[in-house]
Tab-separated table of C-alpha atoms and ligand atoms in Angstrom:
chain	number	residue	atom	x	y	z
A	20	MET	CA	-29.415	-18.169	9.968
A	21	GLU	CA	-31.030	-14.890	10.950
A	22	ASN	CA	-28.577	-11.935	10.833
A	23	SER	CA	-30.367	-10.236	13.555
A	24	GLN	CA	-29.491	-12.809	15.953
A	25	LEU	CA	-25.886	-12.427	14.959
A	26	GLN	CA	-25.840	-8.839	15.718
A	27	ILE	CA	-26.636	-8.842	19.138
A	28	VAL	CA	-23.179	-8.506	20.728
A	29	PRO	CA	-23.392	-8.344	24.686
A	30	LYS	CA	-20.871	-5.933	24.884
A	31	THR	CA	-20.337	-2.238	24.116
A	32	ILE	CA	-17.472	-1.526	21.753
A	33	HIS	CA	-14.312	-1.180	23.630
A	34	PRO	CA	-13.298	2.906	23.360
A	35	LEU	CA	-10.033	1.582	22.219
A	36	ASN	CA	-11.396	-0.318	19.201
A	37	ARG	CA	-11.564	1.936	16.283
A	38	PHE	CA	-12.692	-0.128	13.383
A	39	VAL	CA	-14.023	-3.851	13.800
A	40	THR	CA	-17.420	-5.223	15.302
A	41	ALA	CA	-17.187	-8.394	17.034
A	42	LEU	CA	-19.017	-9.856	13.933
A	43	ASP	CA	-16.058	-8.567	11.677
A	44	VAL	CA	-13.459	-10.426	14.249
A	45	ASN	CA	-15.309	-13.407	13.809
A	46	SER	CA	-15.668	-13.577	10.042
A	47	LEU	CA	-12.023	-12.485	9.413
A	48	VAL	CA	-10.758	-15.188	11.852
A	49	ALA	CA	-13.089	-17.731	10.100
A	50	LYS	CA	-11.148	-16.813	6.740
A	51	TYR	CA	-7.760	-16.182	7.996
A	52	GLY	CA	-7.477	-18.180	11.293
A	53	THR	CA	-5.651	-16.555	14.583
A	54	PRO	CA	-3.343	-15.074	15.297
A	55	LEU	CA	-4.207	-12.103	12.865
A	56	TYR	CA	-3.273	-8.476	12.757
A	57	LEU	CA	-5.681	-6.134	11.769
A	58	VAL	CA	-5.016	-2.532	10.527
A	59	ASP	CA	-7.061	0.628	9.752
A	60	GLU	CA	-5.843	2.840	6.978
A	61	GLU	CA	-8.432	5.637	8.132
A	62	THR	CA	-6.735	5.763	11.695
A	63	LEU	CA	-3.365	6.193	9.433
A	64	HIS	CA	-4.476	9.063	7.685
A	65	GLN	CA	-6.093	10.413	10.794
A	66	LYS	CA	-3.028	10.224	12.611
A	67	ALA	CA	-0.855	11.634	9.899
A	68	ARG	CA	-3.296	14.731	9.866
A	69	GLU	CA	-3.128	15.135	13.547
A	70	LEU	CA	0.164	15.459	13.799
A	71	HIS	CA	0.830	17.793	11.285
A	72	ARG	CA	-1.900	19.978	12.810
A	73	ALA	CA	-0.701	19.982	16.030
A	74	TYR	CA	2.635	21.934	15.004
A	75	SER	CA	0.613	24.359	12.710
A	76	GLY	CA	1.514	27.602	15.453
A	77	PHE	CA	5.106	27.006	14.174
A	78	LYS	CA	5.949	29.844	11.832
A	79	GLY	CA	7.674	27.927	8.947
A	80	PRO	CA	6.887	24.898	7.049
A	81	VAL	CA	6.353	21.666	9.063
A	82	LYS	CA	6.998	18.348	7.630
A	83	VAL	CA	6.065	14.960	9.154
A	84	ALA	CA	8.576	12.111	8.801
A	85	TYR	CA	7.066	8.156	9.208
A	86	SER	CA	9.835	6.309	10.446
A	87	ILE	CA	9.246	3.243	8.940
A	88	LYS	CA	11.271	1.125	11.523
A	89	ALA	CA	7.951	1.317	13.486
A	90	ASN	CA	5.960	-0.454	10.603
A	91	PHE	CA	7.227	-1.214	7.204
A	92	THR	CA	4.545	-3.171	5.967
A	93	PRO	CA	3.957	-1.756	2.575
A	94	ALA	CA	0.304	-1.332	2.900
A	95	VAL	CA	0.996	0.881	5.637
A	96	VAL	CA	3.868	2.975	3.513
A	97	ARG	CA	1.562	3.325	0.586
A	98	THR	CA	-1.367	4.652	2.790
A	99	PHE	CA	1.187	7.265	4.270
A	100	MET	CA	2.262	7.912	0.751
A	101	LYS	CA	-1.069	9.301	-0.076
A	102	ASP	CA	-0.665	11.860	2.535
A	103	GLY	CA	2.532	13.132	0.967
A	104	MET	CA	4.265	11.988	4.036
A	105	THR	CA	8.268	12.160	4.154
A	106	PHE	CA	9.894	8.767	4.994
A	107	ASP	CA	12.571	8.418	7.969
A	108	LEU	CA	14.936	5.654	6.698
A	109	THR	CA	17.748	3.959	8.300
A	110	SER	CA	18.958	0.975	6.591
A	111	LEU	CA	18.953	-0.210	2.518
A	112	GLY	CA	16.483	-2.750	3.621
A	113	GLU	CA	14.027	0.128	4.405
A	114	LEU	CA	14.875	2.149	1.304
A	115	HIS	CA	14.404	-0.908	-0.960
A	116	PHE	CA	11.080	-1.106	1.041
A	117	ILE	CA	10.437	2.668	-0.569
A	118	ARG	CA	11.663	2.169	-3.573
A	119	GLN	CA	9.510	-0.762	-4.180
A	120	CYS	CA	6.571	1.367	-3.302
A	121	ASN	CA	7.548	4.049	-5.794
A	122	ALA	CA	7.884	6.589	-3.076
A	123	ASP	CA	9.450	10.106	-4.341
A	124	PRO	CA	13.203	10.189	-3.195
A	125	GLU	CA	12.450	14.265	-2.239
A	126	ASN	CA	10.391	12.607	0.438
A	127	VAL	CA	12.918	10.766	2.154
A	128	ILE	CA	15.579	11.740	4.922
A	129	TYR	CA	18.305	8.911	5.727
A	130	THR	CA	19.569	8.777	8.927
A	131	SER	CA	21.950	5.804	9.252
A	132	VAL	CA	23.781	4.376	12.491
A	133	THR	CA	26.284	2.482	10.003
A	134	GLU	CA	27.064	5.094	7.883
A	135	GLU	CA	29.201	3.378	4.969
A	136	GLN	CA	30.223	4.776	2.149
A	137	GLU	CA	28.787	2.227	-0.032
A	138	GLU	CA	25.693	2.459	1.817
A	139	TYR	CA	25.354	6.222	1.116
A	140	GLU	CA	26.511	5.501	-2.590
A	141	GLN	CA	22.971	3.504	-2.963
A	142	VAL	CA	21.329	5.950	-1.149
A	143	LEU	CA	22.310	8.892	-3.412
A	144	LYS	CA	21.699	7.121	-6.558
A	145	PHE	CA	18.401	6.333	-5.780
A	146	GLY	CA	17.939	10.027	-5.569
A	147	ALA	CA	17.470	10.882	-1.631
A	148	LYS	CA	19.069	14.197	-0.904
A	149	ARG	CA	18.483	14.791	2.801
A	150	ILE	CA	20.877	12.768	4.797
A	151	VAL	CA	21.601	12.855	8.497
A	152	VAL	CA	25.244	12.076	9.716
A	153	SER	CA	25.921	10.776	13.201
A	154	SER	CA	29.910	10.807	13.088
A	155	TYR	CA	32.636	12.688	11.581
A	156	LYS	CA	33.908	9.370	9.428
A	157	GLY	CA	30.008	9.065	8.344
A	158	MET	CA	30.193	12.580	7.026
A	159	ILE	CA	33.553	11.740	5.129
A	160	ASN	CA	31.811	8.485	3.925
A	161	LEU	CA	28.998	10.618	2.455
A	162	ALA	CA	31.351	13.072	1.029
A	163	LYS	CA	33.399	10.172	-0.804
A	164	ALA	CA	30.097	8.797	-1.958
A	165	ALA	CA	28.643	12.330	-3.085
A	166	ALA	CA	31.596	12.562	-5.110
A	167	LYS	CA	31.188	9.245	-6.994
A	168	ILE	CA	27.835	9.560	-7.643
A	169	GLY	CA	27.997	13.639	-8.554
A	170	SER	CA	25.230	14.793	-6.334
A	171	ARG	CA	25.545	17.227	-3.362
A	172	PRO	CA	23.228	15.893	-0.500
A	173	LEU	CA	21.433	18.163	1.919
A	174	THR	CA	23.419	17.355	4.943
A	175	MET	CA	22.190	17.289	8.433
A	176	ILE	CA	24.330	16.617	11.640
A	177	ARG	CA	22.590	14.444	14.290
A	178	VAL	CA	23.427	16.152	17.631
A	179	ASN	CA	23.284	14.342	20.968
A	180	PRO	CA	22.116	17.417	23.076
A	181	GLU	CA	22.954	15.446	26.413
A	182	VAL	CA	19.787	16.269	28.395
A	183	GLY	CA	17.807	13.885	30.793
A	184	VAL	CA	15.452	12.114	28.964
A	185	LYS	CA	12.424	10.361	31.058
A	186	ALA	CA	11.117	8.174	28.186
A	187	GLU	CA	10.336	4.244	27.682
A	188	VAL	CA	13.453	4.238	25.529
A	189	ARG	CA	16.013	6.883	25.724
A	190	ALA	CA	18.074	7.568	22.700
A	191	SER	CA	19.891	10.668	24.230
A	192	TYR	CA	22.234	9.967	26.782
A	193	LYS	CA	26.113	10.814	27.573
A	194	ASN	CA	28.602	8.589	25.863
A	195	GLY	CA	25.424	7.247	24.086
A	196	LYS	CA	25.621	5.584	20.500
A	197	PHE	CA	23.598	8.270	18.618
A	198	GLY	CA	24.858	11.460	17.055
A	199	VAL	CA	27.674	13.655	18.397
A	200	PRO	CA	27.969	16.027	21.010
A	201	PHE	CA	28.275	20.100	20.613
A	202	ASN	CA	31.843	20.237	21.410
A	203	GLY	CA	33.254	16.806	22.014
A	204	GLY	CA	37.367	16.980	22.538
A	205	THR	CA	37.625	15.040	19.215
A	206	ILE	CA	36.513	15.439	15.682
A	207	ASP	CA	33.470	13.802	16.235
A	208	SER	CA	31.528	16.753	17.765
A	209	ALA	CA	28.960	18.839	15.769
A	210	THR	CA	31.632	22.191	16.129
A	211	LYS	CA	34.026	20.197	14.059
A	212	MET	CA	31.636	18.844	11.580
A	213	VAL	CA	29.817	22.091	10.808
A	214	LYS	CA	33.361	23.856	9.959
A	215	HIS	CA	34.345	21.043	8.167
A	216	MET	CA	30.932	21.355	5.822
A	217	MET	CA	31.349	25.121	5.937
A	218	GLU	CA	34.925	24.762	4.361
A	219	ASN	CA	34.044	22.241	1.795
A	220	ASP	CA	31.989	21.872	-1.357
A	221	LEU	CA	30.950	18.113	-1.674
A	222	LEU	CA	28.074	18.503	1.061
A	223	LYS	CA	25.495	21.052	1.466
A	224	PHE	CA	25.126	21.693	5.110
A	225	GLU	CA	21.266	21.730	5.638
A	226	GLY	CA	20.576	21.727	9.696
A	227	PHE	CA	20.502	19.668	12.441
A	228	HIS	CA	18.593	16.542	13.837
A	229	PHE	CA	18.139	15.182	17.284
A	230	HIS	CA	16.030	12.221	18.468
A	231	LEU	CA	15.679	11.930	22.055
A	232	GLY	CA	13.672	9.006	22.886
A	233	SER	CA	10.432	7.020	22.176
A	234	GLN	CA	7.067	7.129	24.300
A	235	ILE	CA	7.914	10.815	25.994
A	236	THR	CA	5.552	11.821	28.377
A	237	ASP	CA	7.955	14.653	30.160
A	238	PHE	CA	8.432	16.964	27.412
A	239	SER	CA	11.158	19.056	29.647
A	240	CYS	CA	14.044	17.230	27.728
A	241	TYR	CA	12.727	19.218	24.419
A	242	THR	CA	12.807	22.428	26.218
A	243	HIS	CA	16.189	21.517	27.509
A	244	ALA	CA	17.528	20.249	23.890
A	245	LEU	CA	15.860	23.355	22.186
A	246	ASP	CA	17.663	25.753	24.599
A	247	LYS	CA	21.069	24.225	23.928
A	248	MET	CA	20.566	24.052	20.476
A	249	ASP	CA	19.526	27.902	20.611
A	250	ALA	CA	23.198	28.715	22.272
A	251	PHE	CA	25.067	26.714	20.013
A	252	MET	CA	23.468	28.136	16.993
A	253	THR	CA	24.388	31.509	18.310
A	254	LYS	CA	28.160	30.175	18.681
A	255	MET	CA	28.109	28.650	15.052
A	256	LYS	CA	26.728	31.893	13.349
A	257	LYS	CA	29.497	34.095	15.156
A	258	GLU	CA	32.019	31.527	14.013
A	259	HIS	CA	30.714	30.915	10.056
A	260	PRO	CA	29.053	34.174	8.882
A	261	ASN	CA	27.432	32.029	6.269
A	262	PHE	CA	25.838	29.756	8.667
A	263	HIS	CA	22.203	28.854	8.321
A	264	VAL	CA	19.768	26.030	9.224
A	265	ASN	CA	17.336	25.314	6.701
A	266	THR	CA	15.984	22.281	8.288
A	267	PHE	CA	15.696	21.204	11.833
A	268	ASP	CA	14.527	17.984	12.805
A	269	ILE	CA	13.435	17.137	16.385
A	270	GLY	CA	13.125	13.588	15.888
A	271	GLY	CA	10.245	11.286	17.750
A	272	GLY	CA	8.800	10.520	20.638
A	273	THR	CA	5.040	11.572	20.372
A	274	PRO	CA	3.600	8.753	23.010
A	275	VAL	CA	0.812	6.086	22.599
A	276	PHE	CA	-2.006	5.207	25.363
A	277	TYR	CA	-1.176	2.005	26.629
A	278	ASN	CA	-1.874	1.984	30.298
A	279	ASP	CA	-1.875	5.823	31.766
A	280	PRO	CA	-3.395	8.792	30.037
A	281	VAL	CA	-0.740	10.323	27.635
A	282	PRO	CA	-0.450	14.138	26.661
A	283	THR	CA	-1.965	14.520	22.960
A	284	PRO	CA	0.534	16.000	20.141
A	285	SER	CA	-1.170	19.189	20.418
A	286	GLU	CA	-0.286	19.330	24.180
A	287	MET	CA	3.225	18.103	23.191
A	288	ALA	CA	3.575	20.854	20.439
A	289	LYS	CA	2.365	23.411	23.108
A	290	ASN	CA	5.485	22.696	25.098
A	291	HIS	CA	7.812	23.814	22.296
A	292	VAL	CA	6.210	25.548	19.585
A	293	ASP	CA	6.889	28.904	20.977
A	294	ARG	CA	10.500	27.944	21.576
A	295	LEU	CA	11.155	26.595	17.835
A	296	ASN	CA	9.388	30.245	16.898
A	297	GLN	CA	11.927	31.919	18.878
A	298	LEU	CA	14.608	29.694	17.201
A	299	ALA	CA	13.227	30.794	13.668
A	300	GLU	CA	13.138	34.452	14.784
A	301	THR	CA	16.596	34.550	16.145
A	302	HIS	CA	18.294	32.409	13.623
A	303	GLY	CA	16.039	32.855	10.352
A	304	ILE	CA	13.242	30.500	9.364
A	305	PHE	CA	13.584	26.879	8.778
A	306	THR	CA	11.928	23.907	7.611
A	307	LEU	CA	10.377	21.988	10.911
A	308	MET	CA	10.598	18.243	10.761
A	309	ILE	CA	8.824	15.966	13.109
A	310	GLU	CA	9.506	12.165	12.974
A	311	SER	CA	7.132	9.837	14.176
A	312	GLY	CA	6.736	5.841	14.051
A	313	ARG	CA	4.912	4.929	17.066
A	314	PHE	CA	2.142	7.452	17.413
A	315	LEU	CA	1.336	7.194	13.533
A	316	VAL	CA	0.663	3.621	13.635
A	317	ALA	CA	0.132	2.358	16.810
A	318	GLU	CA	-3.369	3.031	17.410
A	319	SER	CA	-4.142	1.886	13.741
A	320	SER	CA	-3.510	-1.839	14.645
A	321	ILE	CA	-5.075	-4.686	16.294
A	322	LEU	CA	-4.013	-8.389	17.137
A	323	VAL	CA	-6.481	-10.994	17.272
A	324	SER	CA	-5.499	-13.976	19.148
A	325	ARG	CA	-7.657	-17.254	20.477
A	326	ILE	CA	-7.784	-18.596	24.115
A	327	VAL	CA	-6.717	-21.998	23.552
A	328	ASN	CA	-6.627	-23.118	27.389
A	329	THR	CA	-7.141	-22.125	30.750
A	330	LYS	CA	-6.093	-23.179	33.993
A	331	VAL	CA	-6.597	-22.323	37.818
A	332	TYR	CA	-3.798	-22.293	39.918
A	333	ASN	CA	-4.843	-21.696	43.569
A	334	ASP	CA	-6.769	-18.099	43.195
A	335	HIS	CA	-5.084	-17.396	39.915
A	336	LYS	CA	-6.436	-18.179	36.510
A	337	ILE	CA	-4.105	-18.728	33.652
A	338	VAL	CA	-5.310	-18.068	30.185
A	339	ILE	CA	-3.434	-19.350	27.340
A	340	VAL	CA	-3.557	-17.318	24.092
A	341	ASP	CA	-2.277	-18.688	20.547
A	342	ALA	CA	-0.028	-15.347	20.414
A	343	GLY	CA	3.243	-14.889	22.057
A	344	TYR	CA	6.172	-12.417	22.163
A	345	HIS	CA	7.364	-13.333	19.036
A	346	ILE	CA	4.586	-11.348	17.296
A	347	LEU	CA	4.298	-8.787	20.417
A	348	LEU	CA	7.977	-8.399	21.259
A	349	ASP	CA	7.582	-5.100	23.533
A	350	ALA	CA	5.392	-7.183	25.834
A	351	ALA	CA	8.084	-8.961	26.852
A	352	LEU	CA	10.972	-6.427	26.007
A	353	LEU	CA	9.231	-3.577	27.718
A	354	LYS	CA	6.347	-4.662	29.707
A	355	GLN	CA	4.189	-2.927	27.427
A	356	GLU	CA	0.552	-3.123	28.643
A	357	TYR	CA	-1.215	-3.354	25.203
A	358	PRO	CA	-4.700	-3.177	26.244
A	359	GLN	CA	-6.700	-6.477	25.859
A	360	GLU	CA	-10.383	-7.337	25.383
A	361	ILE	CA	-12.363	-10.463	24.709
A	362	VAL	CA	-14.056	-10.802	21.738
A	363	PRO	CA	-16.847	-13.557	21.841
A	364	VAL	CA	-16.739	-16.111	19.563
A	365	ILE	CA	-20.079	-16.427	17.427
A	366	ASP	CA	-20.302	-20.188	17.314
A	367	GLY	CA	-21.928	-22.281	14.431
A	368	SER	CA	-25.525	-22.390	16.382
A	369	ASP	CA	-25.065	-18.118	15.655
A	370	ARG	CA	-24.929	-18.382	19.560
A	371	ILE	CA	-22.890	-15.718	21.251
A	372	ALA	CA	-21.035	-17.381	24.320
A	373	SER	CA	-22.007	-15.885	27.349
A	374	LEU	CA	-19.165	-14.044	28.868
A	375	VAL	CA	-18.221	-14.545	32.132
A	376	ALA	CA	-16.693	-11.924	34.745
A	377	PRO	CA	-12.947	-12.954	34.792
A	378	ILE	CA	-11.521	-14.044	38.552
A	379	LYS	CA	-9.395	-11.189	40.348
A	380	ASN	CA	-5.977	-12.826	39.353
A	381	THR	CA	-6.454	-13.352	35.679
A	382	HIS	CA	-3.108	-13.641	33.963
A	383	LEU	CA	-2.742	-13.565	30.090
A	384	ALA	CA	-0.113	-15.772	28.873
A	385	GLY	CA	1.544	-16.741	25.353
A	386	ARG	CA	2.237	-19.668	23.566
A	387	LEU	CA	5.982	-19.465	23.963
A	388	CYS	CA	7.720	-22.107	26.637
A	389	ASP	CA	9.540	-19.182	27.671
A	390	THR	CA	8.959	-17.330	31.425
A	391	TYR	CA	8.700	-14.012	29.825
A	392	ASP	CA	5.875	-14.918	27.708
A	393	VAL	CA	3.003	-13.358	29.659
A	394	PHE	CA	1.301	-10.260	28.598
A	395	PRO	CA	0.941	-7.419	31.431
A	396	ILE	CA	-2.310	-6.257	31.946
A	397	SER	CA	-3.182	-2.630	31.128
A	398	LYS	CA	-5.619	-0.744	33.347
A	399	ALA	CA	-7.835	-0.189	29.955
A	400	SER	CA	-7.924	-4.148	29.469
A	401	ASP	CA	-11.488	-5.903	29.708
A	402	LEU	CA	-10.924	-9.770	30.684
A	403	THR	CA	-14.321	-10.448	30.751
A	404	GLY	CA	-15.241	-13.816	29.062
A	405	ALA	CA	-11.507	-15.089	29.300
A	406	ASP	CA	-12.500	-18.576	28.420
A	407	VAL	CA	-11.504	-21.276	25.651
A	408	GLY	CA	-12.488	-20.501	22.430
A	409	ASN	CA	-13.406	-16.733	22.846
A	410	TYR	CA	-10.693	-14.182	21.009
A	411	VAL	CA	-8.648	-11.843	22.691
A	412	SER	CA	-7.990	-8.413	20.595
A	413	PHE	CA	-4.743	-6.514	21.768
A	414	TYR	CA	-5.151	-2.975	20.957
A	415	ASN	CA	-2.602	0.023	19.729
A	416	VAL	CA	-0.355	-2.704	18.634
A	417	GLY	CA	0.914	-1.150	15.238
A	418	ALA	CA	4.327	0.059	16.262
A	419	TYR	CA	7.446	-2.138	16.436
A	420	SER	CA	5.059	-5.293	16.699
A	421	VAL	CA	5.168	-6.462	12.914
A	422	VAL	CA	8.628	-5.665	12.349
A	423	PHE	CA	9.799	-7.637	15.020
A	424	ASN	CA	7.935	-10.921	14.011
A	425	MET	CA	10.451	-13.816	14.894
A	426	PRO	CA	10.439	-17.741	14.593
A	427	PHE	CA	11.257	-18.547	17.879
A	428	HIS	CA	9.882	-22.102	18.494
A	429	CYS	CA	9.140	-22.331	14.878
A	430	GLN	CA	6.356	-19.748	14.807
A	431	THR	CA	5.059	-18.650	11.659
A	432	LYS	CA	4.180	-14.739	10.866
A	433	PRO	CA	0.465	-14.266	11.015
A	434	PRO	CA	-1.450	-12.497	8.100
A	435	ILE	CA	-2.187	-8.848	8.064
A	436	VAL	CA	-5.695	-7.703	6.718
A	437	MET	CA	-6.235	-3.843	6.429
A	438	LYS	CA	-9.448	-1.938	6.606
A	439	ASP	CA	-9.585	0.376	3.685
A	440	SER	CA	-10.719	3.568	3.993
A	441	ASP	CA	-13.563	2.277	1.856
A	442	GLY	CA	-14.687	-0.134	4.561
A	443	LYS	CA	-13.743	-3.087	2.723
A	444	PHE	CA	-11.046	-5.717	4.459
A	445	ARG	CA	-8.109	-6.857	2.519
A	446	LEU	CA	-5.194	-9.210	2.957
A	447	VAL	CA	-1.987	-7.029	2.577
A	448	ARG	CA	-0.034	-9.404	3.921
A	449	LYS	CA	0.055	-13.355	3.751
A	450	GLY	CA	0.919	-15.623	6.741
A	451	THR	CA	3.799	-17.664	6.394
A	452	THR	CA	3.756	-21.614	6.687
A	453	TYR	CA	6.027	-24.341	8.177
A	454	GLU	CA	7.383	-25.046	5.413
A	455	GLN	CA	8.425	-21.796	4.241
A	456	LEU	CA	10.432	-21.440	7.387
A	457	PHE	CA	11.752	-24.904	7.112
A	458	GLN	CA	12.930	-23.529	3.363
A	459	GLU	CA	14.227	-20.289	4.953
A	460	GLU	CA	16.214	-22.096	7.738
A	461	GLY	CA	18.219	-24.095	5.087
A	462	GLY	CA	15.723	-27.205	5.293
A	463	ASP	CA	16.370	-28.120	1.588
A	464	LEU	CA	20.399	-27.275	1.449
A	465	ALA	CA	21.206	-30.482	3.608
B	23	PLP	C1	16.129	8.663	14.486
B	23	PLP	C2	14.858	8.543	15.135
B	23	PLP	N1	13.482	8.758	14.847
B	23	PLP	C3	12.420	8.493	14.879
B	23	PLP	C4	12.037	7.499	15.620
B	23	PLP	C5	10.875	7.166	15.912
B	23	PLP	O1	10.465	7.409	17.386
B	23	PLP	P1	8.842	7.166	17.989
B	23	PLP	O2	8.449	5.508	17.067
B	23	PLP	O3	8.972	7.244	19.341
B	23	PLP	O4	7.925	8.497	17.431
B	23	PLP	C6	13.182	6.886	16.058
B	23	PLP	C7	13.197	5.524	16.852
B	23	PLP	O5	13.890	4.637	17.236
B	23	PLP	C8	14.412	7.135	15.847
B	23	PLP	O6	15.522	6.131	16.019
């Protein structure tokens, strides 16, 4: 076998492919099979640096918090630990992962939806200090937990600024489940919660948090939210002379390319850094927290699948792959256009299969017996060579994919291979087997 023959790959590397050659894909698939997730350590570090750098114009300290809901693979968490990242957690399961990875409790911000007292006890026992509360009862539960554990958490209030958000996923809307309004008619309002914390010692008021949504490309919502925060902070200062915000967390939302160009983090930061600086001038310097899941991990990962069948239906070609929405849920849920590219199979005779231009109406369909299991095609997709045996790489799949793996149709979880910063590939999650799934589903309890 002549290596020189193998290296003739009849395609240029797709601009979204950051870290693997066609040869890498072929040899990794030979070892681990398909479907297969690949993740690049260097991209994760780069994204962490890029997001932090984007806010360097802010006059106070800046912290980037990784929302591990986007991808909780321990190898990803450990990668970000090397960057000194803060971790944004929202469940005891995530806390378990962080604890097992030996992350520093100082680097945790905990924002729960359930806000139960026992939950908070475990979070405080772990040593986490920065907690975001989203309801009056949640705040009281935290205070009770703090009294029991003997700690005084730095407590932030999650506000719902009730601004219009244009985003793929909106998290701030009137009467929504997240956070409290500035001035609701009930105890569930930021005004009442600030007052409570100013008058009680169990919790130390630390600041505010909002999260407007995910994949935000129109930044006017931040502008409006910050203007409302400014007015609210002025009002709070008048009512409570000791009022001071130490940490202000503007949540996630930094977008990622799927189908249309999106603004970069520095373009995003440019929209609101001046306003944040004004807030700091008016109300005193605070630590700015930027949360991010999607941006930090999306571009780090590729899902490799294999074309297992094709059929022609009038002038349409249906290309069936061995992946499906059970391992790429947002393709069905959000109609996310993950860019795809065909990677040629390098067969036993060292030949690279010739790549045939796709017919106009080519559809990529998943393996599930479900109408919604069809992959939207991105403007950046290149389906040249979409024929049986070749591979399909789905790009920018690192966020909200692995975490949603599900066994619909008794499907197993694919393995994950990481390319370390030294260039070596390493298995970081084993694939699961049908037998494991059978056991998990109680197969041996009958
Ligand atoms: C509170 C909070 N912060 C941050 C994020 C991360 O958002 P994104 O992945 O868009 O950066 C989320 C996502 O749901 C969230 O709920």
